[in-house]
Coordinates of C-alpha atoms in Angstrom, one line a residue:
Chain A
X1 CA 124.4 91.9 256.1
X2 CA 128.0 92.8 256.8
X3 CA 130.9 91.4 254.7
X4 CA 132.1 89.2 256.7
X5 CA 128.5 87.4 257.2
X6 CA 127.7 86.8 253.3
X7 CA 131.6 85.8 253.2
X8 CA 130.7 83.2 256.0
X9 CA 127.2 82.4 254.2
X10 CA 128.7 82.1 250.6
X11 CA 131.7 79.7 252.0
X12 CA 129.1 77.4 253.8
X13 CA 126.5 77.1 250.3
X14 CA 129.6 76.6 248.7
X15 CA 131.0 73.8 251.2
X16 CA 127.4 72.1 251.1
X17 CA 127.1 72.0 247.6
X18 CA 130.6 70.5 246.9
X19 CA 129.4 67.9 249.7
X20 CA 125.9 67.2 248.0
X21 CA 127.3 66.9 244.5
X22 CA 129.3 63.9 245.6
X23 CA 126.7 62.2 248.4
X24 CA 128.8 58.4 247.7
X25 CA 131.3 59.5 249.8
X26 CA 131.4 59.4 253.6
X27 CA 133.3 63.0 253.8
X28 CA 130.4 64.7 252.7
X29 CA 128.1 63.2 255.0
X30 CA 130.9 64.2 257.7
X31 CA 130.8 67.4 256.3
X32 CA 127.0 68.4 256.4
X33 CA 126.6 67.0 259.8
X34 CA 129.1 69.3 260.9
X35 CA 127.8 72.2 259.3
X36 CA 124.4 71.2 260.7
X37 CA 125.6 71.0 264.0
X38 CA 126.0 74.7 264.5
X39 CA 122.7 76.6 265.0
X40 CA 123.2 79.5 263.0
X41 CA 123.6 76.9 259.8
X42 CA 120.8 75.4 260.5
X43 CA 118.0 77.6 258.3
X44 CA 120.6 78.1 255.8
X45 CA 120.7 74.4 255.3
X46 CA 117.2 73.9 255.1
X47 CA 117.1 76.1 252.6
X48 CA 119.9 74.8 250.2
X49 CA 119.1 70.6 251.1
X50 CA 115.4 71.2 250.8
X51 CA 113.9 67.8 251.1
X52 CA 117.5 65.9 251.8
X53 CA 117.7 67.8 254.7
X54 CA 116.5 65.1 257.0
X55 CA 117.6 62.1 255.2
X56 CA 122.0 64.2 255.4
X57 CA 121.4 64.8 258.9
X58 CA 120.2 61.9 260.6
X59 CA 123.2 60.2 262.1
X60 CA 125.0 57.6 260.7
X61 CA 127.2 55.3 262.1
X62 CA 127.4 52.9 259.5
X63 CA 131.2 53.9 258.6
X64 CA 132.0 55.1 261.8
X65 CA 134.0 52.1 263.7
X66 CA 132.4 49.9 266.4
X67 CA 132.7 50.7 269.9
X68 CA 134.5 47.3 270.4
X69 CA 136.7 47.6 267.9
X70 CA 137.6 50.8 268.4
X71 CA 138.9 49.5 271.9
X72 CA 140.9 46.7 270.1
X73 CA 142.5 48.6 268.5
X74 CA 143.7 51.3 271.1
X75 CA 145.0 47.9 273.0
X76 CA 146.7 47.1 270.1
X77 CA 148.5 50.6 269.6
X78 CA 148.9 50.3 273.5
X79 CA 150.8 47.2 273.4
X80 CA 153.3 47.9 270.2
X81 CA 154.2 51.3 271.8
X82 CA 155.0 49.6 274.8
X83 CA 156.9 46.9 272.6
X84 CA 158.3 49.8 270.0
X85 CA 159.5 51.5 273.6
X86 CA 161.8 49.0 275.2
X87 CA 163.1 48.5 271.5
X88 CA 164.1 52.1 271.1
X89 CA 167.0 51.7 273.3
X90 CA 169.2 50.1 270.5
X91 CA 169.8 53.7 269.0
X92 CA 167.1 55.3 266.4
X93 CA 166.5 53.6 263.6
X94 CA 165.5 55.1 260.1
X95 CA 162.3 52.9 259.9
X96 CA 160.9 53.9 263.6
X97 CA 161.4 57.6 262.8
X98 CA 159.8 57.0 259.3
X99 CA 156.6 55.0 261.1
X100 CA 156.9 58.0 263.7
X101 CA 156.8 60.5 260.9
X102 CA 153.9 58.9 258.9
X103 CA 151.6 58.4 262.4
X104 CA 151.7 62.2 263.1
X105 CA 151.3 62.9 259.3
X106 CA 148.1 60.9 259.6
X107 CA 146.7 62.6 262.4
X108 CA 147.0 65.8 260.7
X109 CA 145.5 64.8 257.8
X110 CA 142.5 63.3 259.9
X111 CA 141.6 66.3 261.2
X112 CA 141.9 68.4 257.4
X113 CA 139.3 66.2 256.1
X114 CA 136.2 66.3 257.5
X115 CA 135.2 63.4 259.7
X116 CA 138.6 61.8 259.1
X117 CA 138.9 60.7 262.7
X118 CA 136.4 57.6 262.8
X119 CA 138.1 56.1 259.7
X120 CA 140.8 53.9 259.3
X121 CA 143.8 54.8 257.3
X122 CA 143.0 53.0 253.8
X123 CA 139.8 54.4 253.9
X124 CA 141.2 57.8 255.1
X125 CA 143.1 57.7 251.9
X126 CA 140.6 57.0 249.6
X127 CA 138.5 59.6 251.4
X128 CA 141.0 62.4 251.1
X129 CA 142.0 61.4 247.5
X130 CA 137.8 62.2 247.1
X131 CA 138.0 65.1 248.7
X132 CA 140.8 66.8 246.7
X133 CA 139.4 66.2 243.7
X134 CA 135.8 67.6 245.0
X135 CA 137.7 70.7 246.2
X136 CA 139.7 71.3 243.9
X137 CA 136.4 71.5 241.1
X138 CA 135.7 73.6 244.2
X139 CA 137.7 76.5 243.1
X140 CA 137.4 75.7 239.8
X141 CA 133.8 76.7 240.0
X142 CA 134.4 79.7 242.1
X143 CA 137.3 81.1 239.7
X144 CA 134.6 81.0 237.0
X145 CA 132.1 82.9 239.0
X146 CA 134.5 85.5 240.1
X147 CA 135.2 85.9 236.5
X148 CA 131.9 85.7 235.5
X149 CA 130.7 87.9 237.7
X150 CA 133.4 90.1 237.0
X151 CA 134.5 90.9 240.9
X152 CA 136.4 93.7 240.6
X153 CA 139.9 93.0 241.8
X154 CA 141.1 95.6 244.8
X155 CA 144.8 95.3 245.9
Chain B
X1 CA 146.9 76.2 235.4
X2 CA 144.9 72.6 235.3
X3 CA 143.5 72.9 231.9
X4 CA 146.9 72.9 230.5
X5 CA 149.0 70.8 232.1
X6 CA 145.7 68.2 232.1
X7 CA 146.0 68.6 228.3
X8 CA 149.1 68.1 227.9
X9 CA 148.6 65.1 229.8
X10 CA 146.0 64.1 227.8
X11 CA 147.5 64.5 224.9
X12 CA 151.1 62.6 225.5
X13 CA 148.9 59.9 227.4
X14 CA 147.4 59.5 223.4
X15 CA 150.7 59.4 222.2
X16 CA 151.3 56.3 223.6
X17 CA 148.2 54.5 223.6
X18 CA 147.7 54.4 219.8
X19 CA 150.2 51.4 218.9
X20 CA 148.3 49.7 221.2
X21 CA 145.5 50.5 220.1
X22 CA 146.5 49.5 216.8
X23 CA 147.7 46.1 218.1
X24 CA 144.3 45.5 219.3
X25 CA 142.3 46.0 216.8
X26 CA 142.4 42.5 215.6
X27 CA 142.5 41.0 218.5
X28 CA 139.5 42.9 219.0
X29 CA 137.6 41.6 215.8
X30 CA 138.1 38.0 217.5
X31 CA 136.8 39.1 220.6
X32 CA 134.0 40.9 219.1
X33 CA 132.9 37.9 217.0
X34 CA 133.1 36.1 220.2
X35 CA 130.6 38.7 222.2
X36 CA 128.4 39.6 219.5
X37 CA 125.7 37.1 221.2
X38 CA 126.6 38.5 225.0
X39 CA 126.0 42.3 223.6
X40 CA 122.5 42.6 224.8
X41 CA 123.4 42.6 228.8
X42 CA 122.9 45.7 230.5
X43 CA 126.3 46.9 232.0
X44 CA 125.1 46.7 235.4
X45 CA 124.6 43.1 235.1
X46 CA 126.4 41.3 238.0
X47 CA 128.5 37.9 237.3
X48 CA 131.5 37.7 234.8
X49 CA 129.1 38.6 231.5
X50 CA 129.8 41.7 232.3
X51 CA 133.4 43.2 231.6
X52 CA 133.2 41.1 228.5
X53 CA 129.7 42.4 227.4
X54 CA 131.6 45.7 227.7
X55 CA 134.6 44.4 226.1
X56 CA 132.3 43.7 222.6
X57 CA 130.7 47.1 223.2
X58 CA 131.6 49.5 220.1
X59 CA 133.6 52.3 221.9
X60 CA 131.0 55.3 221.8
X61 CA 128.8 52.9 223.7
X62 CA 131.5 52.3 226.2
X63 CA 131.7 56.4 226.6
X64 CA 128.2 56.9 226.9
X65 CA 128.1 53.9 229.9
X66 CA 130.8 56.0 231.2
X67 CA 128.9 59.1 231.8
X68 CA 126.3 57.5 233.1
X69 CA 124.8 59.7 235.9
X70 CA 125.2 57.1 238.3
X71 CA 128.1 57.5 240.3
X72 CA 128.5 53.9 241.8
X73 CA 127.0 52.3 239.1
X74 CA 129.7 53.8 236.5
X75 CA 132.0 53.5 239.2
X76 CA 131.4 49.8 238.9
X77 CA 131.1 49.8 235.4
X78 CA 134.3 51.3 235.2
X79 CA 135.8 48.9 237.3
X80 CA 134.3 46.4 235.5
X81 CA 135.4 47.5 232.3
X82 CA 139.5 48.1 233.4
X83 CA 139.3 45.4 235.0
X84 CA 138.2 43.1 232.8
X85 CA 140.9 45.2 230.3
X86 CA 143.7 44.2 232.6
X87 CA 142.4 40.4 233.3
X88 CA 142.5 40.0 229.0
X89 CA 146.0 41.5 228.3
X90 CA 146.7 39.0 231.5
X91 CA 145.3 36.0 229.9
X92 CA 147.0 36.6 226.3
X93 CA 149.7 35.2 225.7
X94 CA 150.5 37.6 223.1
X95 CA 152.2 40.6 222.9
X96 CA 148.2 42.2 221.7
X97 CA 146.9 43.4 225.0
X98 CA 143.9 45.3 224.6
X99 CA 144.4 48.4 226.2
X100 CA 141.5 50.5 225.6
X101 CA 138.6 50.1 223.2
X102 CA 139.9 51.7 220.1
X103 CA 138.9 54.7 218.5
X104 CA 138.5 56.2 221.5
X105 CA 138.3 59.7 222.2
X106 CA 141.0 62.0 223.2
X107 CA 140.1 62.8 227.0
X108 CA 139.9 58.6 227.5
X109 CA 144.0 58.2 227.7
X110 CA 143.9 60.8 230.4
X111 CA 141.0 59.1 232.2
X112 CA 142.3 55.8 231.7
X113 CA 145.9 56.3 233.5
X114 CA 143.8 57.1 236.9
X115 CA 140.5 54.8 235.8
X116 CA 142.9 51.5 235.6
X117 CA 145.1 52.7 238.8
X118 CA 141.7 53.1 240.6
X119 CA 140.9 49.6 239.1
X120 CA 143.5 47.6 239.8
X121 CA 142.9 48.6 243.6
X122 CA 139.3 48.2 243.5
X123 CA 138.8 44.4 244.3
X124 CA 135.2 45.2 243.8
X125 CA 134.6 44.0 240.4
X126 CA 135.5 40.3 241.3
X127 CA 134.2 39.1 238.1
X128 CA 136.8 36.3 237.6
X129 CA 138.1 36.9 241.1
X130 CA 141.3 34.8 241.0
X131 CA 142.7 37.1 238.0
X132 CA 140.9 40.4 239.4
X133 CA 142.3 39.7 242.4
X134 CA 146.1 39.0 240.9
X135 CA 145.3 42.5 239.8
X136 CA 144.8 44.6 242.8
X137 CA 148.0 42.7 244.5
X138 CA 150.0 43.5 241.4
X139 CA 148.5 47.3 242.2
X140 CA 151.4 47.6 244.9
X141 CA 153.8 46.1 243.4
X142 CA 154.3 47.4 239.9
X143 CA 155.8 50.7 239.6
X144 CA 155.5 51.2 235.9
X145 CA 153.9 54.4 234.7
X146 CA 150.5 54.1 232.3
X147 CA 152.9 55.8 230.1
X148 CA 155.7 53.3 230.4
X149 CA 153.2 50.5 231.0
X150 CA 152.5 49.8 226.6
X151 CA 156.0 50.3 225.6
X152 CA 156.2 47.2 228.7
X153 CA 153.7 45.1 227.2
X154 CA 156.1 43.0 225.5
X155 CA 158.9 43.1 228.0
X156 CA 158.4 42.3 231.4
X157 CA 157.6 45.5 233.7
X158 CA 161.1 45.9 235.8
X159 CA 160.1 45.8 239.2
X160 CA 162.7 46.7 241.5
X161 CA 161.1 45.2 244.2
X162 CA 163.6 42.2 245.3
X163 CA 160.6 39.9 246.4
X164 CA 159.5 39.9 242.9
X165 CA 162.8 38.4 241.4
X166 CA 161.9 34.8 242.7
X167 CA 158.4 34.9 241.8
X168 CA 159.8 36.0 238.0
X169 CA 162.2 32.8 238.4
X170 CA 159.0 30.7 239.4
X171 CA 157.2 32.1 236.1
X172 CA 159.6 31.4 233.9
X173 CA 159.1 27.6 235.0
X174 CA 155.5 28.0 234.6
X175 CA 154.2 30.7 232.6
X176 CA 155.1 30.7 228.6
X177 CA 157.6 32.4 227.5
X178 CA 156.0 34.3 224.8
X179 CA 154.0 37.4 227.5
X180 CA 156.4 38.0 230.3
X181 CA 153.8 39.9 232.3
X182 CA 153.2 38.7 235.6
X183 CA 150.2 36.7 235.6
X184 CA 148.2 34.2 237.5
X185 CA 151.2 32.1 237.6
X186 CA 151.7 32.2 241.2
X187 CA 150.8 30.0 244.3
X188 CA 147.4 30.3 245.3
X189 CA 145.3 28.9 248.2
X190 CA 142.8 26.3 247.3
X191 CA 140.6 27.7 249.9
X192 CA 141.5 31.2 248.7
X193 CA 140.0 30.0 245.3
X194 CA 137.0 29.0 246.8
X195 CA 135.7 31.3 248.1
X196 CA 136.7 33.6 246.0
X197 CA 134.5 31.8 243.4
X198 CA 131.7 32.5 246.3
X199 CA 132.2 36.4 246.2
X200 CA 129.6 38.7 245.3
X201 CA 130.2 41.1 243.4
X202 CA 129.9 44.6 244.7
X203 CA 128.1 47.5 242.6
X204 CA 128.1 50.1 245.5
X205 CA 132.0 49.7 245.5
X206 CA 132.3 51.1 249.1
X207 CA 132.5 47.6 251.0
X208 CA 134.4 44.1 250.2
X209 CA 133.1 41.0 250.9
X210 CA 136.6 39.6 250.9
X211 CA 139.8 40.4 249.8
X212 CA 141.7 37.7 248.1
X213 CA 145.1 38.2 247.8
X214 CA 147.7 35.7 246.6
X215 CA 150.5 33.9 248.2
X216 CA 153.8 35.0 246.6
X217 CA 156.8 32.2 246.3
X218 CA 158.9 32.4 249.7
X219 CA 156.3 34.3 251.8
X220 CA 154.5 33.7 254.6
X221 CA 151.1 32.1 253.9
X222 CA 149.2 32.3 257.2
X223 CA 146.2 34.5 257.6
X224 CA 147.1 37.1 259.7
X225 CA 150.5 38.3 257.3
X226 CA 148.1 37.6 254.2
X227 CA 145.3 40.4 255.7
X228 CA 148.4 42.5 256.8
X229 CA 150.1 42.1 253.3
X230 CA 146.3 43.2 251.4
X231 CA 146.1 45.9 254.0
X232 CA 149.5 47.2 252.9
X233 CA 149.0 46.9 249.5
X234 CA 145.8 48.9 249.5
X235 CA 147.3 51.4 251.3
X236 CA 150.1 51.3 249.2
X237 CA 147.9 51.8 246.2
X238 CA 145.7 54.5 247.5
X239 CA 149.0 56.4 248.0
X240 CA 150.1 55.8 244.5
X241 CA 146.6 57.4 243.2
X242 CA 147.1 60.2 245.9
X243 CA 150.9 61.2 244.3
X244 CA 149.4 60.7 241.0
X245 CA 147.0 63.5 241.8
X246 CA 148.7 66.1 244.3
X247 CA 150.8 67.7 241.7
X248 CA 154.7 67.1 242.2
X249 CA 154.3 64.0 244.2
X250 CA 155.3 61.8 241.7
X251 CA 159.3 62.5 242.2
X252 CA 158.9 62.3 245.7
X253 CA 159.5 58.6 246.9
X254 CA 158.7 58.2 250.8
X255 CA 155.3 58.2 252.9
X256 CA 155.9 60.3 255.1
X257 CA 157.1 63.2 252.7
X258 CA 154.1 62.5 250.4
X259 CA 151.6 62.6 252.8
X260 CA 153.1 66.2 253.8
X261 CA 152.8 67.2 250.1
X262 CA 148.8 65.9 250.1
X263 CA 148.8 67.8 253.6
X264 CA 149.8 70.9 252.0
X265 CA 147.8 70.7 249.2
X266 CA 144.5 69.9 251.1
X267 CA 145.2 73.0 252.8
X268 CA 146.0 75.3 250.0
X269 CA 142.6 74.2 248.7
X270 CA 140.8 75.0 251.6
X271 CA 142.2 78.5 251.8
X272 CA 141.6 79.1 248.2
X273 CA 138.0 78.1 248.9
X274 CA 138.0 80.8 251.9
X275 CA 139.7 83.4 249.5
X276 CA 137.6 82.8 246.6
X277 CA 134.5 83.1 248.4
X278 CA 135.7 86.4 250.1
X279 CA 136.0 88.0 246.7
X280 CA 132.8 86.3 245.7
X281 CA 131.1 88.3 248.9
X282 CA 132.4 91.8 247.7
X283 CA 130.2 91.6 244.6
X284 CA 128.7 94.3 244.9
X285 CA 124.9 94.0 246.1
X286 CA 122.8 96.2 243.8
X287 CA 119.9 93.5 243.8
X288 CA 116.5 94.9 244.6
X289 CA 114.4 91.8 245.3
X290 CA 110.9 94.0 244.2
X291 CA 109.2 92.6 241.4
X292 CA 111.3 90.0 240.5
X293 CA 110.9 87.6 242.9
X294 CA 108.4 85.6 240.8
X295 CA 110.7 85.7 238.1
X296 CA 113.4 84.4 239.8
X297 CA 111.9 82.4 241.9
X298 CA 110.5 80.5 239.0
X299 CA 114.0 80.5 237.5
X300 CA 115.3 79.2 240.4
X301 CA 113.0 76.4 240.8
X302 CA 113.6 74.9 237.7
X303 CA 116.9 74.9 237.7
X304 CA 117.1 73.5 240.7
X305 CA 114.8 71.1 240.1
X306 CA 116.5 70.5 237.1
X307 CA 119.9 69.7 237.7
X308 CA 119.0 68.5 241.5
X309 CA 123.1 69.2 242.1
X310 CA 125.1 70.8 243.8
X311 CA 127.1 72.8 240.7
X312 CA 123.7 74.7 239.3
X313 CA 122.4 74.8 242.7
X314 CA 125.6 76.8 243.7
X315 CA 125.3 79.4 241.8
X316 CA 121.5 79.0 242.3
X317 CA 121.5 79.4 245.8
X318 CA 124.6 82.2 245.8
X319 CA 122.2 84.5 243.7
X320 CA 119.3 83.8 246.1
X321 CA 121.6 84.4 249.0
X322 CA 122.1 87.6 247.6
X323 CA 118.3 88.1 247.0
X324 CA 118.0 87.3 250.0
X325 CA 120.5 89.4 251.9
X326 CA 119.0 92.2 249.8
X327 CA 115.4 91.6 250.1
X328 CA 115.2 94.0 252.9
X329 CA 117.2 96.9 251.7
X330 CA 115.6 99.0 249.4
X331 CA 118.7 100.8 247.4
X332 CA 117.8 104.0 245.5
X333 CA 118.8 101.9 242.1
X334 CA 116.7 102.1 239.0
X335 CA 114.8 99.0 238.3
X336 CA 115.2 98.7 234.7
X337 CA 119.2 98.4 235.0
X338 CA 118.1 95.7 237.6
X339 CA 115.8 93.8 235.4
X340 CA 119.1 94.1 232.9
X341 CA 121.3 92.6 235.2
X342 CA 118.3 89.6 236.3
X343 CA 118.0 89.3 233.0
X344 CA 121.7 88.7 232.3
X345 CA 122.4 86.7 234.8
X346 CA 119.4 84.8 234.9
X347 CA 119.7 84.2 231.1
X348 CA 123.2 82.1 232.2
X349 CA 121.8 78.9 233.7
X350 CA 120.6 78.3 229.8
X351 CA 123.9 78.2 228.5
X352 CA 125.9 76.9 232.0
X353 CA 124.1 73.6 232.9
X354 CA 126.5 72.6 230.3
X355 CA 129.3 74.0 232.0
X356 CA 127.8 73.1 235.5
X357 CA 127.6 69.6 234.4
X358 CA 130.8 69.4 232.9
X359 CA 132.4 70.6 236.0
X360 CA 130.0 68.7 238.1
X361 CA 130.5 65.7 236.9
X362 CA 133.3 65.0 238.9
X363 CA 130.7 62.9 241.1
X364 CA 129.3 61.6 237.5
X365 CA 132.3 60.3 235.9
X366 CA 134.2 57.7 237.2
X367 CA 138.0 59.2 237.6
X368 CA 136.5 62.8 238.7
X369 CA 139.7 64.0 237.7
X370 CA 139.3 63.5 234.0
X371 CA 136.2 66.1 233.7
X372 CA 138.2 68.7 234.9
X373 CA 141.3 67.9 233.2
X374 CA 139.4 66.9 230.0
X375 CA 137.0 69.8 229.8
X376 CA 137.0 73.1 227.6
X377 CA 138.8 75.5 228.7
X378 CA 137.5 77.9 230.3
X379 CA 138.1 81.0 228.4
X380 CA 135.4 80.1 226.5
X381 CA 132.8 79.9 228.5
X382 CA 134.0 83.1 230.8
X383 CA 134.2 85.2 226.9
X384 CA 130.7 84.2 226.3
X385 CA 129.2 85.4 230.2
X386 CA 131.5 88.5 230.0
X387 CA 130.3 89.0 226.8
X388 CA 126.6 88.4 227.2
X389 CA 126.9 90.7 230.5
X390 CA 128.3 93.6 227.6
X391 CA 125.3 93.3 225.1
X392 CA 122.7 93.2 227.9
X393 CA 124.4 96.2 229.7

């Protein structure tokens, strides 16, 4: 296997695990049915989930939004931009540059945590504040391996 | 690194819990002798027995619900329990306000910052809903540190919010005068109250039935600003428990700026995680999967099968990647130095389910955080691999 494949292989164990270890949280469903998506994954999966392969994978739309609502609410952004438009003529204020700011904020962190898109932004919060903390014992865990396994260090 | 600065936040955190702590410990006696009779109820039990069954419980009980290996049920528990912690120093009129059970260990202060911020927004525990829920509104609006928040307990928690100066003014009527904390004294919906009274309470903690959220003095009171105003102040609180944890946040005052410091933190993470396990893949693969397959495949198995997460199974399934990547090549490497290594290596999941579980029980204990900021460093437990790797080698 060439470097760059067990690098690949090691990342997604990794990645599954952290997602496993915390199954409460609606991230690391997002997560494995990502990873399961892609077809070379798939056996590696298998192998790692064993017999909560099937239950992980299955999809689940519990926390995604409802269709309808989902349309409500693009209405709703529809109509206040249209409103937030013909107010912007009165100079820029501090507080629309500041929403501004915090909208495209948002988006970027929707598409850093997995399956941020389909939530809403209280739950994307408590979702990403999850996630830190899952990655960050993340690299805790690997730092100790590396050490452990005493990777020798090339620069 | 995070075992220090986690330490030292552990350890100031202590600082300032123990004349508290010592405060409380008569009040506690009264409360005890009031709960001896209601100490039989599981933890889990739903209704308002609960945060005050946990309230009587001695404090090494309270620890051992803690690490319960139930996430949502601890989660609850937790809830339940800081909850509950918040409603009393509420309901006390006296400067006593029982902050933690005492005699607690170290590693709680730290956990308890995060545990009663993630409490105070969790409307989940509803026990006595009309207080709980006085407590996740309040989550927005008080910007007192934990740290800050004992040295407060007497003195009224300066809010520099201007829409809390009347409500103070409309305590002050009501309220006593001895505890200046804001309290339930505030204007409440009848209908709010009852259905409030009607809410489940939640053990999974993902979902709420409602939110109840009170009126403040010179606010709008129709539904529509009321749901805005609980949205808000969830957000708001989930933001303060996101600064608390990005490191460096905490200065920075602003959405937009914090969200880009959680942004960049996210992704420093993520390319840690991609750098880490690019040094993890040059290991160098001397392996030879011949004769040791049922060996390690036994190993493997009941590891696996005992810890069942994802921490052991890491390093589980990393070693049988590398089994696995190396079944097929046959390297001219003597066997015996392999069975060393095997041995070696395979001799670690004896002494690291401890360490797995430690570090794994971020999904285990309540504020995740607290495990890795509350556990050993990790010197130790590196010396003893490197040095088991030495003797076997």
């Amino acid at each position: 296997m060439s470097f760059l494949q067990r690098k690949r292989a090691i990342k997604l164990t990794a990645d599954v695990a952290m997602a496993f270890a915390k199954d409460g949280a609606k991230w690391s469903h997002a997560l494995i049915m990502n990873l399961a998506k892609k077809p070379k994954n798939k056996t590696l999966l298998r192998s790692i989930l064993g017999s909560e392969y099937e239950r992980l994978t299955k999809p689940c739309l519990s926390w995604k939004m409802p269709r309808a609502k989902k349309i409500l609410q693009r209405s709703f952004k529809m109509h206040s931009r249209i409103k937030k438009g013909a107010r912007r003529l009165p100079g820029v204020n501090a507080a629309s540059v500041h929403a501004e700011a915090a909208v495209t904020r948002t988006k970027v962190l929707k598409r850093l945590v997995p399956g941020g898109e389909h939530w809403d932004n209280s739950s994307l919060l408590e979702e990403t504040l999850d996630y830190v903390i899952s990655l960050r014992a993340q690299v805790d865990l690997m730092h100790l391996l590396v050490k452990a396994l005493n990777v020798p260090n090339l620069k | 690194m995070e075992p220090t600065r986690s330490s030292g936040a552990g350890s100031g955190n202590s600082g300032t819990y123990t004349p508290e702590i010592a405060e409380s410990l008569r009040f506690e006696e009264e409360i005890q002798s009031l709960m001896h009779p209601s100490l039989e109820p599981p933890p889990a039990s739903d209704g308002g027995s609960s945060f005050t069954a946990l309230l009587g419980l001695p404090a090494n009980q309270a620890v051992e619900l803690l690490h319960e290996p139930e996430s949502d049920d601890s989660l609850a528990v937790a809830a339940a329990k800081a909850s509950g912690r918040e409603m009393w120093r509420f309901r006390l009129r006296d400067p006593k306000a029982l902050t933690l059970p005492s005699g607690c260990s170290p590693t709680f202060p730290s956990n308890a910052a995060l545990v009663e911020r993630a409490a105070r927004l969790s409307v989940f525990a509803a026990e006595d809903s009309p207080e709980a829920a006085s407590v996740p509104s309040h989550s927005g609006d008080r910007s007192p540190k934990p740290k800050a928040e004992p040295a407060d307990s007497d003195s009224q928690p300066i809010c520099p919010i201007p829409g809390e100066r009347p409500q103070r003014l409309a305590k002050r009527k009501e309220a006593d005068k001895g505890n200046k904390v804001k309290g339930p004294a505030k204007k409440t919906k009848s209908a709010e109250e009852g259905s409030a009274k009607g809410a489940e309470e939640n053990t999974s903690g993902e979902k709420l039935p409602y939110v109840h959220v009170r009126a403040r003095r010179g606010q709008a009171t129709d539904s529509h600003s009321l749901a805005e105003r609980a949205r808000r102040e969830k957000i708001n609180a989930r933001m303060k428990l996101l600064q608390e944890l990005v490191p460096g946040c905490s200065k920075i005052s602003g959405t937009a700026l914090v969200l880009d410091e959680i942004i960049n933190h996210v992704q420093s993470l993520q390319r840690q995680v991609e750098v880490l396990s690019m040094r993890l893949a040059a290991v160098n693969p001397r392996i030879d999967f011949s004769g040791l397959d049922s060996f390690l495949s036994a190993e493997c198995g009941r590891v696996t099968v005992g810890n069942g997460r994802g921490g052991g199974g890491m390093e589980q399934s990393a070693w049988m990647e590398a089994t696995v990547v190396n079944g097929g090549r046959r390297q001219p490497q003597q066997q015996q130095q392999q069975q060393q290594i095997w041995h070696v290596d395979l001799v670690h999941p004896h002494p690291t389910p401890p360490v797995w579980e430690r570090v794994d029980s971020p999904h285990l204990i309540i504020n995740p955080g607290t495990s890795l900021f509350g556990y050993d460093p990790s010197n130790s437990v590196v010396s003893l691999h490197s040095n088991q790797l030495k003797t076997e080698l």
